[in-house]
mmCIF file of C-alpha atoms and ligand atoms in Angstrom:
data_model
loop_
_atom_site.group_PDB
_atom_site.id
_atom_site.type_symbol
_atom_site.label_atom_id
_atom_site.label_comp_id
_atom_site.label_asym_id
_atom_site.label_seq_id
_atom_site.Cartn_x
_atom_site.Cartn_y
_atom_site.Cartn_z
ATOM 1 C CA GLY A 56 -8.211 -32.007 -11.072
ATOM 2 C CA PHE A 57 -5.059 -30.899 -12.790
ATOM 3 C CA LEU A 58 -4.787 -27.650 -10.842
ATOM 4 C CA LEU A 59 -4.680 -29.441 -7.561
ATOM 5 C CA GLY A 60 -1.850 -31.656 -8.700
ATOM 6 C CA VAL A 61 0.283 -28.788 -9.918
ATOM 7 C CA LEU A 62 -0.490 -26.471 -7.045
ATOM 8 C CA LEU A 63 -0.112 -28.685 -4.055
ATOM 9 C CA SER A 64 3.411 -29.523 -5.105
ATOM 10 C CA THR A 65 4.812 -26.930 -2.720
ATOM 11 C CA GLY A 66 4.039 -26.599 0.949
ATOM 12 C CA VAL A 67 4.215 -22.832 0.837
ATOM 13 C CA PHE A 68 1.553 -22.739 -1.771
ATOM 14 C CA ALA A 69 -0.815 -24.852 0.256
ATOM 15 C CA LEU A 70 -0.569 -22.322 3.078
ATOM 16 C CA CYS A 71 -2.041 -19.370 1.304
ATOM 17 C CA VAL A 72 -4.330 -20.644 -1.358
ATOM 18 C CA ARG A 73 -7.291 -22.792 -0.675
ATOM 19 C CA HIS A 74 -8.750 -25.151 -3.223
ATOM 20 C CA PHE A 75 -12.419 -25.576 -3.533
ATOM 21 C CA ASN A 76 -14.820 -27.593 -5.541
ATOM 22 C CA SER A 77 -16.232 -25.003 -7.876
ATOM 23 C CA ASP A 78 -18.463 -27.388 -9.660
ATOM 24 C CA PRO A 79 -19.316 -30.379 -7.511
ATOM 25 C CA GLN A 80 -21.285 -31.904 -10.373
ATOM 26 C CA ASN A 81 -18.314 -32.555 -12.561
ATOM 27 C CA GLY A 82 -15.817 -32.623 -9.761
ATOM 28 C CA GLY A 83 -13.821 -29.636 -11.117
ATOM 29 C CA SER A 84 -11.351 -28.183 -8.672
ATOM 30 C CA GLY A 85 -10.859 -24.506 -8.042
ATOM 31 C CA LEU A 86 -8.420 -22.148 -6.470
ATOM 32 C CA VAL A 87 -8.856 -19.321 -3.949
ATOM 33 C CA LEU A 88 -6.451 -16.395 -3.842
ATOM 34 C CA LYS A 89 -6.700 -14.314 -0.669
ATOM 35 C CA LEU A 90 -6.109 -10.577 -0.835
ATOM 36 C CA GLY A 91 -5.759 -8.316 2.221
ATOM 37 C CA HIS A 92 -5.882 -4.502 2.207
ATOM 38 C CA SER A 93 -6.500 -1.657 4.620
ATOM 39 C CA LEU A 94 -9.286 0.374 2.997
ATOM 40 C CA ASP A 95 -13.023 0.379 3.573
ATOM 41 C CA GLN A 96 -15.526 -1.396 1.286
ATOM 42 C CA GLN A 97 -16.964 1.827 -0.125
ATOM 43 C CA HIS A 98 -13.521 3.091 -1.198
ATOM 44 C CA PRO A 99 -12.999 3.272 -4.999
ATOM 45 C CA VAL A 100 -9.890 1.084 -4.680
ATOM 46 C CA HIS A 101 -11.922 -1.636 -2.982
ATOM 47 C CA LEU A 102 -14.562 -1.359 -5.730
ATOM 48 C CA ALA A 103 -11.809 -1.876 -8.301
ATOM 49 C CA LEU A 104 -10.644 -5.008 -6.489
ATOM 50 C CA GLU A 105 -14.202 -6.331 -6.542
ATOM 51 C CA HIS A 106 -14.215 -5.667 -10.260
ATOM 52 C CA MET A 107 -11.025 -7.703 -10.530
ATOM 53 C CA ALA A 108 -12.630 -10.570 -8.605
ATOM 54 C CA GLU A 109 -15.573 -10.573 -11.013
ATOM 55 C CA ARG A 110 -13.352 -10.519 -14.073
ATOM 56 C CA LEU A 111 -11.248 -13.346 -12.702
ATOM 57 C CA GLN A 112 -14.311 -15.399 -12.002
ATOM 58 C CA GLN A 113 -15.556 -14.861 -15.558
ATOM 59 C CA LYS A 114 -12.225 -15.564 -17.216
ATOM 60 C CA SER A 115 -11.702 -18.748 -15.241
ATOM 61 C CA ALA A 116 -15.314 -19.914 -15.524
ATOM 62 C CA GLY A 117 -15.535 -19.916 -11.752
ATOM 63 C CA THR A 118 -12.381 -21.911 -11.087
ATOM 64 C CA VAL A 119 -10.331 -19.046 -9.623
ATOM 65 C CA GLU A 120 -11.763 -17.018 -6.774
ATOM 66 C CA LEU A 121 -10.274 -13.782 -5.452
ATOM 67 C CA GLN A 122 -11.280 -13.488 -1.821
ATOM 68 C CA ILE A 123 -10.919 -9.929 -0.515
ATOM 69 C CA PHE A 124 -10.366 -9.029 3.140
ATOM 70 C CA PRO A 125 -10.721 -5.232 3.555
ATOM 71 C CA ASN A 126 -10.252 -2.921 6.568
ATOM 72 C CA GLY A 127 -6.899 -4.318 7.657
ATOM 73 C CA GLN A 128 -8.513 -7.602 8.737
ATOM 74 C CA LEU A 129 -5.357 -9.493 7.791
ATOM 75 C CA GLY A 130 -2.979 -6.899 9.274
ATOM 76 C CA SER A 131 -1.443 -3.534 8.450
ATOM 77 C CA GLU A 132 0.060 -2.874 5.025
ATOM 78 C CA THR A 133 3.556 -3.697 6.264
ATOM 79 C CA GLU A 134 2.285 -6.901 7.873
ATOM 80 C CA CYS A 135 0.504 -7.962 4.687
ATOM 81 C CA ILE A 136 3.658 -7.336 2.618
ATOM 82 C CA GLU A 137 5.625 -9.540 5.033
ATOM 83 C CA GLN A 138 3.015 -12.289 4.765
ATOM 84 C CA LEU A 139 3.380 -12.211 0.982
ATOM 85 C CA GLN A 140 7.134 -12.608 1.276
ATOM 86 C CA ARG A 141 6.661 -15.663 3.480
ATOM 87 C CA GLY A 142 4.028 -17.043 1.138
ATOM 88 C CA ALA A 143 1.441 -16.931 3.947
ATOM 89 C CA LEU A 144 -0.871 -14.606 1.984
ATOM 90 C CA ALA A 145 -1.333 -14.582 -1.785
ATOM 91 C CA MET A 146 -2.049 -10.927 -2.542
ATOM 92 C CA THR A 147 -2.200 -7.450 -1.104
ATOM 93 C CA LYS A 148 -3.081 -3.972 -2.246
ATOM 94 C CA THR A 149 -0.845 -1.486 -0.507
ATOM 95 C CA SER A 150 0.305 2.075 -0.866
ATOM 96 C CA THR A 151 3.803 2.159 -2.378
ATOM 97 C CA ALA A 152 4.903 4.139 0.723
ATOM 98 C CA PRO A 153 5.483 1.212 3.135
ATOM 99 C CA LEU A 154 6.935 -0.803 0.257
ATOM 100 C CA GLU A 155 10.035 1.408 0.241
ATOM 101 C CA SER A 156 11.373 -0.452 3.311
ATOM 102 C CA PHE A 157 11.416 -3.605 1.175
ATOM 103 C CA LEU A 158 12.488 -2.006 -2.112
ATOM 104 C CA PRO A 159 14.208 1.371 -1.707
ATOM 105 C CA GLU A 160 13.449 2.403 -5.307
ATOM 106 C CA PHE A 161 9.783 2.742 -4.365
ATOM 107 C CA SER A 162 10.585 5.846 -2.352
ATOM 108 C CA ILE A 163 10.465 7.616 -5.725
ATOM 109 C CA PHE A 164 6.681 7.874 -5.380
ATOM 110 C CA GLY A 165 6.988 9.681 -2.068
ATOM 111 C CA VAL A 166 9.069 12.479 -3.604
ATOM 112 C CA PRO A 167 7.001 15.642 -3.146
ATOM 113 C CA TYR A 168 5.630 17.544 -6.132
ATOM 114 C CA LEU A 169 7.218 15.089 -8.564
ATOM 115 C CA PHE A 170 4.386 14.716 -11.044
ATOM 116 C CA ARG A 171 3.002 17.658 -12.977
ATOM 117 C CA ASP A 172 -0.470 16.154 -13.167
ATOM 118 C CA ASP A 173 -2.481 12.959 -13.471
ATOM 119 C CA GLU A 174 -1.466 12.314 -17.054
ATOM 120 C CA HIS A 175 2.204 12.609 -16.183
ATOM 121 C CA ALA A 176 1.809 10.195 -13.272
ATOM 122 C CA TRP A 177 -0.018 7.628 -15.406
ATOM 123 C CA ARG A 178 2.630 7.883 -18.093
ATOM 124 C CA VAL A 179 5.107 6.793 -15.408
ATOM 125 C CA TYR A 180 2.943 3.983 -13.948
ATOM 126 C CA THR A 181 2.198 2.398 -17.314
ATOM 127 C CA GLY A 182 5.501 3.265 -18.983
ATOM 128 C CA GLU A 183 9.046 1.946 -18.754
ATOM 129 C CA ILE A 184 9.792 3.172 -15.224
ATOM 130 C CA GLY A 185 6.542 1.824 -13.768
ATOM 131 C CA LYS A 186 7.101 -1.562 -15.381
ATOM 132 C CA GLU A 187 10.723 -1.751 -14.247
ATOM 133 C CA LEU A 188 9.650 -1.194 -10.658
ATOM 134 C CA LEU A 189 6.800 -3.725 -10.805
ATOM 135 C CA GLN A 190 9.306 -6.333 -11.977
ATOM 136 C CA LYS A 191 11.901 -5.405 -9.407
ATOM 137 C CA GLY A 192 9.517 -6.638 -6.734
ATOM 138 C CA SER A 193 10.181 -10.251 -7.723
ATOM 139 C CA GLU A 194 13.706 -9.914 -6.313
ATOM 140 C CA VAL A 195 12.228 -9.666 -2.815
ATOM 141 C CA GLY A 196 9.346 -12.094 -3.279
ATOM 142 C CA LEU A 197 6.769 -9.446 -4.200
ATOM 143 C CA ARG A 198 5.586 -9.424 -7.754
ATOM 144 C CA GLY A 199 3.926 -6.192 -8.855
ATOM 145 C CA LEU A 200 0.783 -6.621 -10.972
ATOM 146 C CA CYS A 201 -0.359 -3.032 -11.504
ATOM 147 C CA TYR A 202 -0.673 0.432 -9.992
ATOM 148 C CA LEU A 203 -3.956 1.868 -8.821
ATOM 149 C CA ASP A 204 -4.678 5.569 -8.698
ATOM 150 C CA ALA A 205 -4.448 7.107 -5.246
ATOM 151 C CA GLY A 206 -4.621 10.754 -6.309
ATOM 152 C CA ALA A 207 -2.705 13.398 -4.407
ATOM 153 C CA ARG A 208 -2.225 13.544 -0.650
ATOM 154 C CA SER A 209 -3.079 16.637 1.371
ATOM 155 C CA PHE A 210 -3.097 17.621 5.036
ATOM 156 C CA TYR A 211 -6.134 17.490 7.293
ATOM 157 C CA THR A 212 -6.224 18.517 10.904
ATOM 158 C CA VAL A 213 -8.538 18.464 13.880
ATOM 159 C CA ASN A 214 -8.723 22.199 14.437
ATOM 160 C CA LYS A 215 -6.190 24.276 12.561
ATOM 161 C CA PRO A 216 -6.220 25.068 8.850
ATOM 162 C CA ILE A 217 -2.854 24.525 7.143
ATOM 163 C CA LEU A 218 -2.406 27.466 4.795
ATOM 164 C CA LYS A 219 1.396 27.561 4.789
ATOM 165 C CA PRO A 220 4.125 25.188 5.990
ATOM 166 C CA ASP A 221 4.571 27.236 9.133
ATOM 167 C CA ASP A 222 1.090 26.224 10.254
ATOM 168 C CA LEU A 223 2.403 22.674 10.738
ATOM 169 C CA LYS A 224 4.836 23.782 13.467
ATOM 170 C CA GLY A 225 4.221 21.908 16.677
ATOM 171 C CA LEU A 226 1.604 19.632 15.116
ATOM 172 C CA LYS A 227 1.884 15.866 15.330
ATOM 173 C CA ILE A 228 0.997 14.533 11.905
ATOM 174 C CA ARG A 229 0.368 10.858 11.302
ATOM 175 C CA VAL A 230 2.407 9.498 8.406
ATOM 176 C CA GLN A 231 2.583 6.120 6.715
ATOM 177 C CA GLU A 232 5.305 3.682 7.707
ATOM 178 C CA SER A 233 7.739 5.332 5.301
ATOM 179 C CA GLN A 234 11.016 7.182 5.756
ATOM 180 C CA THR A 235 10.223 9.507 2.871
ATOM 181 C CA ALA A 236 6.863 10.466 4.384
ATOM 182 C CA MET A 237 8.601 11.231 7.689
ATOM 183 C CA GLU A 238 11.178 13.416 5.959
ATOM 184 C CA LEU A 239 8.507 15.271 4.049
ATOM 185 C CA VAL A 240 6.511 16.257 7.122
ATOM 186 C CA GLU A 241 9.712 17.151 8.966
ATOM 187 C CA ALA A 242 10.857 19.345 6.080
ATOM 188 C CA LEU A 243 7.567 21.203 6.284
ATOM 189 C CA GLY A 244 7.993 21.790 10.016
ATOM 190 C CA GLY A 245 5.562 19.241 11.480
ATOM 191 C CA SER A 246 6.279 16.292 13.797
ATOM 192 C CA PRO A 247 5.763 13.061 11.872
ATOM 193 C CA THR A 248 4.183 10.154 13.764
ATOM 194 C CA PRO A 249 4.116 6.834 11.897
ATOM 195 C CA MET A 250 1.028 4.754 12.524
ATOM 196 C CA SER A 251 -0.918 2.164 10.553
ATOM 197 C CA PHE A 252 -3.995 3.374 8.719
ATOM 198 C CA GLY A 253 -6.275 1.191 10.813
ATOM 199 C CA GLU A 254 -5.171 2.891 14.027
ATOM 200 C CA LEU A 255 -5.573 6.407 12.727
ATOM 201 C CA TYR A 256 -9.213 7.148 13.492
ATOM 202 C CA THR A 257 -8.676 6.393 17.169
ATOM 203 C CA GLY A 258 -5.323 8.201 17.074
ATOM 204 C CA LEU A 259 -7.037 11.365 15.880
ATOM 205 C CA GLN A 260 -9.951 11.010 18.243
ATOM 206 C CA GLN A 261 -7.749 10.501 21.283
ATOM 207 C CA GLY A 262 -5.374 13.325 20.365
ATOM 208 C CA MET A 263 -2.346 11.088 19.771
ATOM 209 C CA VAL A 264 -1.952 13.084 16.568
ATOM 210 C CA ASP A 265 -3.292 16.499 15.524
ATOM 211 C CA GLY A 266 -3.773 15.618 11.897
ATOM 212 C CA ALA A 267 -2.845 13.393 8.999
ATOM 213 C CA GLU A 268 -2.505 13.500 5.236
ATOM 214 C CA ASN A 269 -4.215 11.444 2.579
ATOM 215 C CA ASN A 270 -6.251 11.557 -0.599
ATOM 216 C CA PRO A 271 -9.887 12.718 -0.322
ATOM 217 C CA PRO A 272 -11.543 9.277 -0.812
ATOM 218 C CA SER A 273 -9.546 7.827 2.095
ATOM 219 C CA PHE A 274 -10.241 10.879 4.286
ATOM 220 C CA TYR A 275 -13.898 10.252 3.559
ATOM 221 C CA SER A 276 -14.325 6.484 3.604
ATOM 222 C CA ASN A 277 -12.578 6.027 6.943
ATOM 223 C CA ARG A 278 -14.634 8.856 8.406
ATOM 224 C CA HIS A 279 -11.634 10.915 9.515
ATOM 225 C CA PHE A 280 -13.742 13.953 8.601
ATOM 226 C CA GLU A 281 -15.787 13.309 11.745
ATOM 227 C CA VAL A 282 -12.758 14.379 13.786
ATOM 228 C CA CYS A 283 -10.807 16.585 11.354
ATOM 229 C CA LYS A 284 -12.665 19.691 10.250
ATOM 230 C CA HIS A 285 -9.946 21.242 8.073
ATOM 231 C CA LEU A 286 -8.724 19.841 4.785
ATOM 232 C CA SER A 287 -5.977 21.805 2.982
ATOM 233 C CA LEU A 288 -5.495 20.732 -0.614
ATOM 234 C CA ASP A 289 -1.742 21.332 -0.806
ATOM 235 C CA GLU A 290 -1.377 18.044 -2.766
ATOM 236 C CA HIS A 291 2.205 17.481 -1.618
ATOM 237 C CA ALA A 292 2.666 13.972 -3.010
ATOM 238 C CA ARG A 293 1.038 11.611 -5.441
ATOM 239 C CA VAL A 294 1.713 8.190 -3.917
ATOM 240 C CA PRO A 295 0.026 5.416 -5.907
ATOM 241 C CA ASP A 296 -1.326 2.135 -4.662
ATOM 242 C CA ILE A 297 0.090 -1.094 -5.985
ATOM 243 C CA LEU A 298 -1.261 -4.608 -6.309
ATOM 244 C CA LEU A 299 1.213 -7.302 -5.270
ATOM 245 C CA ILE A 300 1.184 -11.069 -5.484
ATOM 246 C CA SER A 301 3.501 -13.323 -3.541
ATOM 247 C CA GLU A 302 6.268 -14.479 -5.886
ATOM 248 C CA SER A 303 6.119 -17.992 -4.440
ATOM 249 C CA VAL A 304 2.384 -18.164 -5.181
ATOM 250 C CA TRP A 305 2.810 -16.680 -8.644
ATOM 251 C CA LYS A 306 5.453 -19.105 -9.808
ATOM 252 C CA ASN A 307 3.240 -22.021 -8.868
ATOM 253 C CA LEU A 308 0.313 -20.791 -10.938
ATOM 254 C CA PRO A 309 -0.072 -22.406 -14.341
ATOM 255 C CA PRO A 310 0.681 -19.910 -17.159
ATOM 256 C CA HIS A 311 -2.953 -19.570 -18.198
ATOM 257 C CA VAL A 312 -3.977 -18.691 -14.629
ATOM 258 C CA GLN A 313 -1.134 -16.168 -14.440
ATOM 259 C CA GLN A 314 -2.505 -14.612 -17.572
ATOM 260 C CA TRP A 315 -6.052 -14.365 -16.163
ATOM 261 C CA VAL A 316 -4.723 -12.777 -12.969
ATOM 262 C CA GLN A 317 -2.628 -10.215 -14.864
ATOM 263 C CA GLU A 318 -5.443 -9.339 -17.256
ATOM 264 C CA ALA A 319 -7.986 -8.978 -14.470
ATOM 265 C CA ALA A 320 -5.559 -6.719 -12.571
ATOM 266 C CA ASP A 321 -5.023 -4.499 -15.618
ATOM 267 C CA GLU A 322 -8.764 -4.254 -16.159
ATOM 268 C CA ALA A 323 -9.274 -3.300 -12.507
ATOM 269 C CA ALA A 324 -6.701 -0.512 -12.839
ATOM 270 C CA GLU A 325 -8.488 0.886 -15.864
ATOM 271 C CA PHE A 326 -11.855 0.660 -14.154
ATOM 272 C CA GLN A 327 -10.523 2.435 -11.089
ATOM 273 C CA ARG A 328 -8.785 5.173 -13.035
ATOM 274 C CA GLU A 329 -12.140 6.264 -14.406
ATOM 275 C CA LEU A 330 -13.857 5.983 -11.067
ATOM 276 C CA TRP A 331 -11.252 7.954 -9.157
ATOM 277 C CA GLU A 332 -11.907 11.457 -10.415
ATOM 278 C CA GLU A 333 -15.647 11.109 -10.040
ATOM 279 C CA LYS A 334 -15.338 9.752 -6.475
ATOM 280 C CA THR A 335 -12.872 12.441 -5.463
ATOM 281 C CA ALA A 336 -15.207 15.234 -6.597
ATOM 282 C CA GLU A 337 -18.129 13.512 -4.870
ATOM 283 C CA VAL A 338 -16.424 13.111 -1.489
ATOM 284 C CA LEU A 339 -15.155 16.699 -1.503
ATOM 285 C CA GLU A 340 -18.827 17.763 -1.700
ATOM 286 C CA ASP A 341 -19.827 15.266 0.970
ATOM 287 C CA VAL A 342 -17.249 16.276 3.556
ATOM 288 C CA GLN A 343 -18.241 19.916 3.227
ATOM 289 C CA LYS A 344 -21.807 18.907 3.994
ATOM 290 C CA GLU A 345 -20.382 17.271 7.122
ATOM 291 C CA GLY A 346 -18.897 20.581 8.225
ATOM 292 C CA VAL A 347 -15.365 20.310 6.861
ATOM 293 C CA THR A 348 -13.714 23.513 5.607
ATOM 294 C CA ILE A 349 -11.617 22.991 2.487
ATOM 295 C CA ASP A 350 -8.705 25.324 1.823
ATOM 296 C CA HIS A 351 -6.633 25.694 -1.333
ATOM 297 C CA PRO A 352 -3.258 26.897 -0.064
ATOM 298 C CA ASP A 353 -0.526 28.215 -2.353
ATOM 299 C CA LYS A 354 1.280 24.986 -3.285
ATOM 300 C CA SER A 355 4.468 26.811 -4.263
ATOM 301 C CA LEU A 356 5.094 27.652 -0.583
ATOM 302 C CA PHE A 357 5.150 23.939 0.237
ATOM 303 C CA ALA A 358 7.125 22.951 -2.869
ATOM 304 C CA GLU A 359 9.779 25.555 -2.053
ATOM 305 C CA GLN A 360 10.158 24.261 1.496
ATOM 306 C CA VAL A 361 10.723 20.633 0.450
ATOM 307 C CA LYS A 362 13.173 21.453 -2.339
ATOM 308 C CA PRO A 363 16.297 20.603 -0.258
ATOM 309 C CA MET A 364 14.833 17.167 0.392
ATOM 310 C CA VAL A 365 14.558 16.566 -3.348
ATOM 311 C CA ASP A 366 17.934 18.159 -4.179
ATOM 312 C CA LYS A 367 19.603 15.841 -1.685
ATOM 313 C CA LEU A 368 18.655 12.894 -3.913
ATOM 314 C CA LYS A 369 21.007 14.040 -6.700
ATOM 315 C CA GLY A 370 23.399 11.279 -7.727
ATOM 316 C CA THR A 371 21.443 8.502 -5.983
ATOM 317 C CA PRO A 372 19.379 5.847 -7.841
ATOM 318 C CA VAL A 373 16.169 7.584 -6.737
ATOM 319 C CA GLY A 374 17.625 10.919 -7.865
ATOM 320 C CA ASP A 375 18.208 9.383 -11.299
ATOM 321 C CA LEU A 376 14.577 8.278 -11.380
ATOM 322 C CA VAL A 377 13.515 11.824 -10.465
ATOM 323 C CA ASN A 378 15.416 13.103 -13.509
ATOM 324 C CA ARG A 379 13.988 10.471 -15.832
ATOM 325 C CA ILE A 380 10.474 11.268 -14.641
ATOM 326 C CA ARG A 381 10.917 15.020 -14.988
ATOM 327 C CA GLU A 382 12.214 14.582 -18.522
ATOM 328 C CA LEU A 383 9.093 12.675 -19.572
ATOM 329 C CA PRO A 384 6.668 14.825 -21.557
HETATM 330 C C1 GCU B 452 -3.962 5.662 0.949
HETATM 331 C C2 GCU B 452 -3.718 4.314 0.388
HETATM 332 C C3 GCU B 452 -3.837 3.244 1.425
HETATM 333 C C4 GCU B 452 -3.041 3.581 2.663
HETATM 334 C C5 GCU B 452 -3.374 4.941 3.164
HETATM 335 C C6 GCU B 452 -2.514 5.341 4.361
HETATM 336 O O1 GCU B 452 -5.303 5.807 1.243
HETATM 337 O O2 GCU B 452 -4.628 4.050 -0.643
HETATM 338 O O3 GCU B 452 -3.380 2.062 0.875
HETATM 339 O O4 GCU B 452 -3.288 2.668 3.676
HETATM 340 O O5 GCU B 452 -3.200 5.870 2.134
HETATM 341 O O6 GCU B 452 -2.297 6.534 4.533
HETATM 342 O O7 GCU B 452 -2.068 4.481 5.112
#
């Protein structure tokens, strides 16, 4: 088929996409795009990716298949990003946090208490700033397709409720592989310990760390609530997820396939945005049934404590982004 001819023209491309015979009867050839991510199959982000796979299948009449590998099967988020750069993996869904080591501008999303609310955050993701950053990825081989909601991140600990920053003193808190996340926990008085998401359950269970921070659906779907009995909704940062495609894969896709992929990604983001709120409320109920105590600490105590970290950004490119975001209605 025509796809095969176009696509096999580069060696890199052959590495990460597999062609299949979607319709043996008429000999039509198809294309498989592999996507790796670190979340569990019941997580709303995974459900959105499944939605994308369905949409892509429909749009392409079965000629393009999105094959999803959840639970870190293809490696940690950082490892998946590196595989995309090399063209060894077609797609990944990652938090923007580890992406900041590849594209420093992405540290903007780790800035604590940056967004006023959901609406404000979505205005950034889908507006000028969000689009600029998605495009910037191409410079380092990582094309951004869309953002996915990842709510707000809060602390959870094995046995000590976090009601004020001081409560973090002496606690080892797992953070993502991100400088900004390290700085944030340090500013609040805790000891940040970077670790991949896949290693965290064991890390908590074996006492390598005393707690972590994440959004409620991730706290729930990876069963961290079995070990951590205190969740403090301080909502210190709203770090979105992002869907990336390897630039070398993308530029070898025919324009109409590129269009299907982009459309299916946008539809998945919309689908997930609606699902997110509902799932978050649901899991907050569920973890309480499992014996987790939820606290609602005074967020201003935390915001005050991290202010120097944000002020320090003045005059830097990320500081300029902070200003642009704050000025948005
Ligand atoms: C969020 C995010 C994941 C990420 C995780 C983490 O849940 O959606 O992509 O792996 O945070 O803390 O590592």
